[in-house]
Tab-separated table of C-alpha atoms and ligand atoms in Angstrom:
chain	number	residue	atom	x	y	z
A	1	MET	CA	-19.028	17.059	-6.486
A	2	ASP	CA	-18.548	20.579	-4.222
A	3	LEU	CA	-19.605	19.691	-0.801
A	4	ILE	CA	-22.374	20.695	0.926
A	5	SER	CA	-21.593	20.773	4.414
A	6	SER	CA	-18.744	22.187	5.944
A	7	THR	CA	-18.978	20.746	9.540
A	8	GLY	CA	-16.518	17.431	10.149
A	9	PRO	CA	-14.859	15.668	10.657
A	10	GLY	CA	-15.671	13.339	7.652
A	11	ALA	CA	-15.186	9.929	6.264
A	12	ILE	CA	-14.911	9.405	2.384
A	13	TRP	CA	-15.086	5.807	0.776
A	14	ALA	CA	-16.305	4.294	-2.141
A	15	GLN	CA	-18.693	1.133	-1.990
A	16	SER	CA	-20.885	-1.390	-3.969
A	17	LEU	CA	-24.447	-1.519	-3.992
A	18	ASP	CA	-23.803	-4.320	-1.245
A	19	ARG	CA	-21.607	-2.160	0.932
A	20	VAL	CA	-18.292	-4.036	0.143
A	21	ILE	CA	-15.215	-1.562	0.105
A	22	GLY	CA	-12.119	-4.138	-0.573
A	23	ASP	CA	-10.830	-7.499	0.017
A	24	GLY	CA	-8.507	-6.424	2.947
A	25	ALA	CA	-5.473	-6.026	0.569
A	26	SER	CA	-6.856	-3.530	-2.165
A	27	MET	CA	-10.124	-2.299	-3.639
A	28	PRO	CA	-12.217	-4.043	-6.161
A	29	TRP	CA	-12.532	-1.982	-8.881
A	30	HIS	CA	-10.235	1.193	-10.841
A	31	ILE	CA	-12.535	4.083	-11.477
A	32	PRO	CA	-10.274	7.179	-12.195
A	33	GLU	CA	-12.854	9.471	-11.973
A	34	ASP	CA	-13.507	8.086	-8.390
A	35	LEU	CA	-9.800	8.695	-7.443
A	36	ALA	CA	-10.351	12.318	-8.970
A	37	HIS	CA	-13.096	12.849	-6.605
A	38	PHE	CA	-11.011	11.478	-3.497
A	39	THR	CA	-8.183	13.792	-4.327
A	40	ARG	CA	-10.396	16.919	-4.408
A	41	VAL	CA	-12.112	16.336	-1.558
A	42	THR	CA	-9.239	15.381	0.774
A	43	SER	CA	-6.413	17.623	-0.727
A	44	GLY	CA	-5.332	19.938	1.770
A	45	SER	CA	-6.722	17.962	4.651
A	46	PRO	CA	-5.359	15.966	7.235
A	47	VAL	CA	-6.515	12.153	6.527
A	48	VAL	CA	-6.824	9.560	8.893
A	49	MET	CA	-6.185	5.633	7.837
A	50	GLY	CA	-5.595	2.232	9.282
A	51	ARG	CA	-2.416	-0.018	8.561
A	52	ARG	CA	-3.825	-2.083	6.390
A	53	THR	CA	-4.898	0.712	4.069
A	54	TRP	CA	-1.702	2.337	4.173
A	55	LEU	CA	-0.228	-0.857	2.984
A	56	SER	CA	-2.529	-0.811	0.381
A	57	LEU	CA	-1.304	2.438	-1.239
A	58	PRO	CA	1.079	2.043	-4.089
A	59	GLU	CA	4.720	2.496	-2.304
A	60	ARG	CA	4.930	5.855	-4.605
A	61	PHE	CA	1.988	7.265	-3.233
A	62	ARG	CA	2.972	7.253	0.701
A	63	PRO	CA	2.498	9.481	2.220
A	64	LEU	CA	-0.799	10.640	0.291
A	65	PRO	CA	0.871	14.196	-1.102
A	66	GLY	CA	-0.148	17.451	0.081
A	67	ARG	CA	-2.015	15.976	2.860
A	68	THR	CA	-1.169	14.954	6.793
A	69	ASN	CA	-1.289	11.280	6.838
A	70	ILE	CA	-1.789	9.934	9.733
A	71	VAL	CA	-1.930	6.353	10.574
A	72	LEU	CA	-3.707	4.271	13.015
A	73	THR	CA	-1.242	1.228	14.295
A	74	SER	CA	0.124	-0.520	17.207
A	75	ALA	CA	3.281	-1.442	14.903
A	76	ASP	CA	6.453	0.277	15.034
A	77	PRO	CA	6.405	4.446	13.604
A	78	ALA	CA	9.551	3.591	11.813
A	79	GLY	CA	7.839	1.309	9.048
A	80	PHE	CA	5.341	4.403	8.015
A	81	PRO	CA	7.673	6.811	6.898
A	82	GLY	CA	6.192	10.356	5.954
A	83	ALA	CA	3.339	9.361	8.388
A	84	ARG	CA	2.320	10.284	12.176
A	85	THR	CA	1.236	7.490	13.516
A	86	THR	CA	-1.142	6.457	16.533
A	87	SER	CA	-2.638	3.550	18.189
A	88	SER	CA	-5.504	5.473	19.666
A	89	LEU	CA	-8.477	6.846	17.381
A	90	THR	CA	-9.510	9.453	19.558
A	91	ASP	CA	-5.717	11.020	19.336
A	92	ALA	CA	-5.968	10.463	15.376
A	93	LEU	CA	-9.265	12.141	15.185
A	94	ARG	CA	-8.099	14.985	17.356
A	95	LEU	CA	-4.979	14.973	15.300
A	96	ALA	CA	-7.383	15.477	12.048
A	97	GLY	CA	-9.303	18.116	13.567
A	98	GLU	CA	-12.567	19.446	11.884
A	99	GLY	CA	-11.213	19.305	8.405
A	100	GLY	CA	-9.847	16.003	8.896
A	101	TRP	CA	-11.140	12.848	6.343
A	102	VAL	CA	-11.090	9.233	7.672
A	103	MET	CA	-10.254	7.482	4.634
A	104	GLY	CA	-10.610	3.813	5.898
A	105	GLY	CA	-10.552	0.924	6.084
A	106	GLY	CA	-13.268	-0.934	7.377
A	107	ARG	CA	-12.215	-1.212	10.776
A	108	VAL	CA	-11.430	2.579	10.971
A	109	TYR	CA	-14.792	3.624	9.290
A	110	ALA	CA	-16.751	1.540	11.626
A	111	ASP	CA	-14.830	2.824	14.958
A	112	ALA	CA	-15.089	6.027	13.550
A	113	LEU	CA	-18.119	6.473	12.522
A	114	PRO	CA	-19.904	7.597	15.489
A	115	HIS	CA	-17.534	10.256	15.940
A	116	LEU	CA	-18.132	11.718	12.348
A	117	ALA	CA	-20.545	14.494	11.231
A	118	ARG	CA	-20.481	13.834	7.282
A	119	VAL	CA	-19.808	11.080	5.198
A	120	VAL	CA	-18.916	11.208	1.424
A	121	VAL	CA	-19.769	8.039	-0.468
A	122	THR	CA	-19.323	6.917	-3.709
A	123	GLU	CA	-21.768	3.936	-4.933
A	124	VAL	CA	-20.534	1.793	-7.861
A	125	ASP	CA	-22.897	-0.131	-9.508
A	126	VAL	CA	-21.943	-3.755	-8.834
A	127	GLU	CA	-22.807	-6.487	-6.239
A	128	LEU	CA	-19.904	-8.361	-5.097
A	129	ALA	CA	-20.985	-9.928	-1.524
A	130	GLY	CA	-21.819	-13.269	-3.138
A	131	THR	CA	-18.458	-13.158	-4.949
A	132	PRO	CA	-15.718	-15.412	-3.527
A	133	GLY	CA	-13.071	-14.123	-1.441
A	134	PRO	CA	-12.590	-12.288	1.690
A	135	LYS	CA	-14.497	-9.149	1.736
A	136	VAL	CA	-14.323	-5.505	3.953
A	137	TYR	CA	-17.396	-3.826	4.249
A	138	ALA	CA	-18.466	-0.216	5.026
A	139	PRO	CA	-20.683	0.295	7.997
A	140	GLU	CA	-24.088	0.739	7.597
A	141	LEU	CA	-25.651	4.438	7.477
A	142	ARG	CA	-28.739	3.921	8.818
A	143	ALA	CA	-31.671	6.290	7.629
A	144	GLU	CA	-32.718	7.723	11.340
A	145	GLU	CA	-28.751	8.671	11.825
A	146	TRP	CA	-27.726	10.150	8.821
A	147	ARG	CA	-29.654	12.573	5.975
A	148	GLU	CA	-28.479	13.018	2.302
A	149	VAL	CA	-27.693	16.515	1.346
A	150	GLN	CA	-26.842	15.832	-2.352
A	151	ALA	CA	-26.349	13.047	-4.866
A	152	GLU	CA	-24.817	13.573	-8.121
A	153	PRO	CA	-26.338	12.761	-10.432
A	154	ALA	CA	-29.714	13.256	-8.430
A	155	GLU	CA	-30.954	10.342	-10.854
A	156	GLY	CA	-29.386	7.531	-12.705
A	157	TRP	CA	-25.538	7.101	-13.097
A	158	LEU	CA	-22.310	8.477	-13.960
A	159	GLU	CA	-20.339	6.444	-16.798
A	160	SER	CA	-16.516	5.704	-15.942
A	161	ALA	CA	-14.198	5.340	-18.671
A	162	GLY	CA	-12.286	2.437	-16.874
A	163	GLY	CA	-14.539	1.040	-14.872
A	164	PRO	CA	-18.355	0.725	-13.844
A	165	ARG	CA	-21.001	3.521	-13.377
A	166	TYR	CA	-21.034	5.241	-10.204
A	167	ARG	CA	-22.492	7.883	-8.536
A	168	PHE	CA	-21.647	10.429	-5.488
A	169	ARG	CA	-23.460	10.961	-2.471
A	170	GLU	CA	-22.797	13.424	0.607
A	171	LEU	CA	-24.506	12.509	3.945
A	172	VAL	CA	-24.686	14.366	7.590
A	173	ARG	CA	-25.885	13.266	10.660
A	174	ALA	CA	-29.474	13.576	10.811
B	201	NAP	N1	-13.465	1.278	-1.155
B	201	NAP	C1	-12.769	2.217	-0.303
B	201	NAP	O1	-13.382	3.850	-0.447
B	201	NAP	C2	-11.632	1.932	0.639
B	201	NAP	C3	-11.332	2.954	1.151
B	201	NAP	C4	-9.790	2.673	1.951
B	201	NAP	C5	-9.545	1.123	2.152
B	201	NAP	N2	-10.479	0.515	1.237
B	201	NAP	C6	-10.151	-1.272	1.391
B	201	NAP	O2	-10.113	-1.485	2.915
B	201	NAP	C7	-9.345	-2.590	3.151
B	201	NAP	C8	-8.619	-2.425	4.710
B	201	NAP	O3	-9.762	-2.399	5.529
B	201	NAP	P1	-9.506	-2.953	6.724
B	201	NAP	O4	-10.436	-3.035	7.488
B	201	NAP	O5	-8.950	-4.449	6.783
B	201	NAP	O6	-8.068	-2.703	7.699
B	201	NAP	P2	-7.876	-0.963	8.146
B	201	NAP	O7	-9.079	-0.410	8.654
B	201	NAP	O8	-7.227	-0.256	6.879
B	201	NAP	O9	-6.650	-1.360	8.842
B	201	NAP	C9	-6.751	-2.218	10.322
B	201	NAP	C10	-5.479	-2.013	11.169
B	201	NAP	O10	-5.489	-0.146	11.601
B	201	NAP	C11	-5.446	-0.445	12.824
B	201	NAP	N3	-6.691	0.054	13.531
B	201	NAP	C12	-7.856	-0.122	12.924
B	201	NAP	N4	-8.610	0.670	13.751
B	201	NAP	C13	-8.115	1.373	14.811
B	201	NAP	C14	-8.549	1.479	16.092
B	201	NAP	N5	-9.786	2.051	16.275
B	201	NAP	N6	-7.445	1.843	16.954
B	201	NAP	C15	-6.285	1.215	16.534
B	201	NAP	N7	-5.787	0.657	15.843
B	201	NAP	C16	-6.754	0.443	14.712
B	201	NAP	C17	-5.073	-1.838	13.569
B	201	NAP	O11	-3.240	-1.880	13.031
B	201	NAP	P3	-2.635	-2.829	13.884
B	201	NAP	O12	-2.699	-4.066	13.651
B	201	NAP	O13	-1.254	-2.212	13.450
B	201	NAP	O14	-2.592	-2.201	15.376
B	201	NAP	C18	-5.414	-2.699	12.579
B	201	NAP	O15	-5.319	-3.594	12.064
B	201	NAP	C19	-8.566	-2.598	1.844
B	201	NAP	O16	-8.996	-4.122	1.276
B	201	NAP	C20	-8.728	-1.683	1.150
B	201	NAP	O17	-8.626	-1.690	-0.183
B	201	NAP	C21	-11.562	0.606	0.614
């Protein structure tokens, strides 16, 4: 999906129909096409993530290449080689700038949302809230605050070779 809005900063996430994004340690699906979409959108831009999301990345992908990795944490920066760390969301968003992308997890999305201008969401055609185990949720995007500017496909779903059906959405502040 080519983005319509160029005004940032933004957030990017993938969620189930009932807004589940993970279990605290990993993501609940593997959709290679969505990982490619994430790379396309964020490449060349700073990314902001929480400590637990950093830890959820396979070690060989830390830091994410081609992007300034900014990790929110109160832990010793020495534990995050290749990343910039800060314990302040305001600092993280300032460092990331207009073109930056907040990339999780649940706590960072929720705290950052009021400061964001755009959100790129992958909707995954599964319901997970009722399944056993811990859950991390994406924040709710209220219709009076967020307006969809495009969806791909406009109707229906994209099929994944390796996972559930999915669709991309781009929303901006209403
Ligand atoms: N589906 C998706 O698109 C997607 C994307 C990303 C992540 N995820 C999933 O999300 C889950 C992780 O999310 P999470 O909510 O558990 O953790 P998280 O937001 O990744 O990290 C939480 C930690 O980050 C720091 N932090 C977060 N917000 C902060 C703030 N406003 N100010 C200062 N520090 C802050 C704190 O670190 P300290 O404790 O060190 O102070 C906090 O303990 C995983 O399951 C991951 O797979 C899913």
